Structures are given as C-alpha cells and as structure tokens.
PDB file of C-alpha atoms in Angstrom:
ATOM      1  CA  MET A  28      53.807   6.789  39.933  1.00 54.00           C
ATOM      2  CA  GLN A  29      54.888   7.565  43.475  1.00 58.00           C
ATOM      3  CA  LEU A  30      52.613   9.272  45.958  1.00 67.00           C
ATOM      4  CA  THR A  31      55.433  10.288  48.259  1.00 70.00           C
ATOM      5  CA  ALA A  32      59.055  11.196  47.687  1.00 63.00           C
ATOM      6  CA  PRO A  33      61.616   8.432  47.998  1.00 62.00           C
ATOM      7  CA  ALA A  34      63.764   8.360  51.133  1.00 63.00           C
ATOM      8  CA  ASN A  35      66.999   9.046  49.235  1.00 63.00           C
ATOM      9  CA  SER A  36      66.251  11.956  46.937  1.00 54.00           C
ATOM     10  CA  THR A  37      68.549  12.441  43.953  1.00 55.00           C
ATOM     11  CA  ALA A  38      67.649  16.109  43.466  1.00 53.00           C
ATOM     12  CA  THR A  39      70.654  18.332  42.904  1.00 53.00           C
ATOM     13  CA  ASN A  40      69.107  21.530  44.254  1.00 55.00           C
ATOM     14  CA  HIS A  41      67.806  20.851  47.751  1.00 55.00           C
ATOM     15  CA  ALA A  42      66.270  24.330  48.033  1.00 56.00           C
ATOM     16  CA  ASP A  43      63.497  23.284  45.617  1.00 55.00           C
ATOM     17  CA  VAL A  44      62.670  20.084  47.491  1.00 51.00           C
ATOM     18  CA  LYS A  45      60.015  20.353  50.179  1.00 55.00           C
ATOM     19  CA  PRO A  46      59.764  17.735  52.904  1.00 59.00           C
ATOM     20  CA  THR A  47      57.084  15.185  52.062  1.00 62.00           C
ATOM     21  CA  GLY A  48      55.201  15.742  55.313  1.00 61.00           C
ATOM     22  CA  ARG A  49      54.847  19.462  54.668  1.00 66.00           C
ATOM     23  CA  ARG A  50      53.629  18.906  51.098  1.00 75.00           C
ATOM     24  CA  ASP A  51      51.096  16.344  52.318  1.00 84.00           C
ATOM     25  CA  ALA A  52      49.969  18.732  55.050  1.00 84.00           C
ATOM     26  CA  ASP A  53      49.451  21.513  52.493  1.00 88.00           C
ATOM     27  CA  GLY A  54      47.254  19.177  50.450  1.00 89.00           C
ATOM     28  CA  MET A  55      45.295  18.234  53.555  1.00 91.00           C
ATOM     29  CA  ALA A  56      44.692  21.900  54.360  1.00 92.00           C
ATOM     30  CA  VAL A  57      43.319  22.562  50.877  1.00 92.00           C
ATOM     31  CA  ALA A  58      41.213  19.382  50.952  1.00 93.00           C
ATOM     32  CA  SER A  59      39.827  20.383  54.342  1.00 94.00           C
ATOM     33  CA  PHE A  60      38.783  23.776  52.983  1.00 94.00           C
ATOM     34  CA  ILE A  61      37.115  22.287  49.899  1.00 95.00           C
ATOM     35  CA  LEU A  62      35.307  19.533  51.813  1.00 94.00           C
ATOM     36  CA  GLY A  63      34.112  22.021  54.416  1.00 93.00           C
ATOM     37  CA  LEU A  64      32.811  24.325  51.708  1.00 94.00           C
ATOM     38  CA  VAL A  65      31.005  21.557  49.830  1.00 94.00           C
ATOM     39  CA  GLY A  66      29.717  20.175  53.130  1.00 92.00           C
ATOM     40  CA  LEU A  67      27.676  23.322  53.703  1.00 90.00           C
ATOM     41  CA  LEU A  68      25.497  22.255  50.778  1.00 89.00           C
ATOM     42  CA  VAL A  69      25.465  18.452  50.778  1.00 88.00           C
ATOM     43  CA  LEU A  70      26.454  15.534  53.021  1.00 88.00           C
ATOM     44  CA  ASN A  71      27.433  17.742  55.937  1.00 87.00           C
ATOM     45  CA  VAL A  72      27.121  14.837  58.374  1.00 88.00           C
ATOM     46  CA  PHE A  73      30.064  13.147  56.588  1.00 92.00           C
ATOM     47  CA  LEU A  74      32.065  16.014  55.112  1.00 93.00           C
ATOM     48  CA  GLY A  75      32.063  18.161  58.272  1.00 93.00           C
ATOM     49  CA  PRO A  76      33.956  15.688  60.489  1.00 94.00           C
ATOM     50  CA  ILE A  77      36.321  14.806  57.630  1.00 95.00           C
ATOM     51  CA  ALA A  78      37.123  18.504  57.113  1.00 94.00           C
ATOM     52  CA  ILE A  79      37.740  18.932  60.844  1.00 95.00           C
ATOM     53  CA  ALA A  80      40.039  15.907  60.975  1.00 95.00           C
ATOM     54  CA  LEU A  81      42.031  16.933  57.897  1.00 93.00           C
ATOM     55  CA  ALA A  82      42.462  20.468  59.212  1.00 94.00           C
ATOM     56  CA  GLY A  83      43.647  19.172  62.571  1.00 93.00           C
ATOM     57  CA  VAL A  84      46.209  16.843  61.001  1.00 92.00           C
ATOM     58  CA  ALA A  85      47.415  19.563  58.621  1.00 92.00           C
ATOM     59  CA  LEU A  86      47.925  21.990  61.507  1.00 91.00           C
ATOM     60  CA  TRP A  87      49.614  19.311  63.600  1.00 92.00           C
ATOM     61  CA  ARG A  88      52.049  18.523  60.749  1.00 89.00           C
ATOM     62  CA  GLY A  89      52.932  22.215  60.345  1.00 88.00           C
ATOM     63  CA  THR A  90      51.342  23.193  57.055  1.00 89.00           C
ATOM     64  CA  ALA A  91      52.446  26.347  55.286  1.00 89.00           C
ATOM     65  CA  ARG A  92      48.770  27.016  54.468  1.00 87.00           C
ATOM     66  CA  ARG A  93      47.585  27.651  58.010  1.00 91.00           C
ATOM     67  CA  GLY A  94      44.845  30.010  56.837  1.00 91.00           C
ATOM     68  CA  ARG A  95      43.310  27.328  54.614  1.00 92.00           C
ATOM     69  CA  ALA A  96      43.508  24.813  57.438  1.00 93.00           C
ATOM     70  CA  PHE A  97      41.763  27.188  59.857  1.00 95.00           C
ATOM     71  CA  LEU A  98      39.106  27.955  57.238  1.00 95.00           C
ATOM     72  CA  GLY A  99      38.591  24.217  56.711  1.00 94.00           C
ATOM     73  CA  LEU A 100      38.282  23.749  60.466  1.00 94.00           C
ATOM     74  CA  GLY A 101      35.752  26.570  60.744  1.00 95.00           C
ATOM     75  CA  LEU A 102      33.746  25.322  57.771  1.00 94.00           C
ATOM     76  CA  GLY A 103      33.733  21.776  59.161  1.00 95.00           C
ATOM     77  CA  ILE A 104      32.330  23.073  62.433  1.00 95.00           C
ATOM     78  CA  ALA A 105      29.817  25.195  60.499  1.00 95.00           C
ATOM     79  CA  ASP A 106      28.746  22.048  58.611  1.00 93.00           C
ATOM     80  CA  LEU A 107      27.856  20.362  61.866  1.00 93.00           C
ATOM     81  CA  LEU A 108      26.098  23.459  63.188  1.00 93.00           C
ATOM     82  CA  VAL A 109      24.005  23.681  60.010  1.00 90.00           C
ATOM     83  CA  LEU A 110      23.117  20.011  60.404  1.00 88.00           C
ATOM     84  CA  VAL A 111      22.052  20.541  64.023  1.00 89.00           C
ATOM     85  CA  ALA A 112      19.984  23.607  63.095  1.00 88.00           C
ATOM     86  CA  PHE A 113      18.131  21.769  60.340  1.00 84.00           C
ATOM     87  CA  MET A 114      17.637  18.735  62.581  1.00 84.00           C
ATOM     88  CA  GLN A 115      15.988  20.971  65.148  1.00 85.00           C
ATOM     89  CA  LEU A 116      13.703  22.520  62.552  1.00 84.00           C
ATOM     90  CA  ASP A 117      12.709  19.209  60.912  1.00 77.00           C
ATOM     91  CA  SER A 118      12.899  16.957  63.989  1.00 74.00           C
ATOM     92  CA  THR A 119      14.726  14.379  61.825  1.00 70.00           C
ATOM     93  CA  VAL A 120      18.271  13.175  61.438  1.00 63.00           C
ATOM     94  CA  SER A 121      18.499  14.452  57.864  1.00 61.00           C
ATOM     95  CA  TRP A 122      17.213  17.545  56.145  1.00 55.00           C
ATOM     96  CA  SER A 123      15.813  18.194  52.698  1.00 59.00           C
ATOM     97  CA  PHE A 124      14.894  21.192  50.600  1.00 54.00           C
TER      98      PHE A 124
END
C-alpha cells in the first residue's frame, strides 16, 4: 500500500492522474474542515490549531477545494474564540457543560 504516487507513473492516460501534492492538499482541506467542525464541540484547544495549520498548508499547496480550506480555517479560528469565551466565563483553562 502506497500513500503517495510513485515518481515514475505507468498510467497510460495522464489526464486522469492528478499531481500528488494537489491530491494531498485536497485531503488536508477536507480534514481541516472536519477537525474544525468537531473542534467546536470537543477538544477545541487541540483541534482548532490543527485545523488552522492544515487549512494553511492546503491553501499554500494550491488545493482545488479552496472553499473547504477557508471553512476549515474559519472553523479553526472559531474553535479558539469559543475556547477563549468559555475561559472568560469559567475563569479556567478548560470548560465543561
């Protein structure tokens, strides 16, 4: 099982082959969106920065899913803002229900 495409591809139709960096960037954009969304509910102190970093790398690599990457970036920032708001209300580093 290979995680990335080999350097010398043997595909006959090159129109169907996407560059590995673009495919990885698309996956990062989707992962950023999902982690940012889940981070609004749980573990926002960890998932927020990860979502921000993944979105930044996906945008830097030129993802075809720019909307997902921007949503992941926005949700990652929202995760941190939610954390700060609850920290101000509870006067603690973490928050609970």
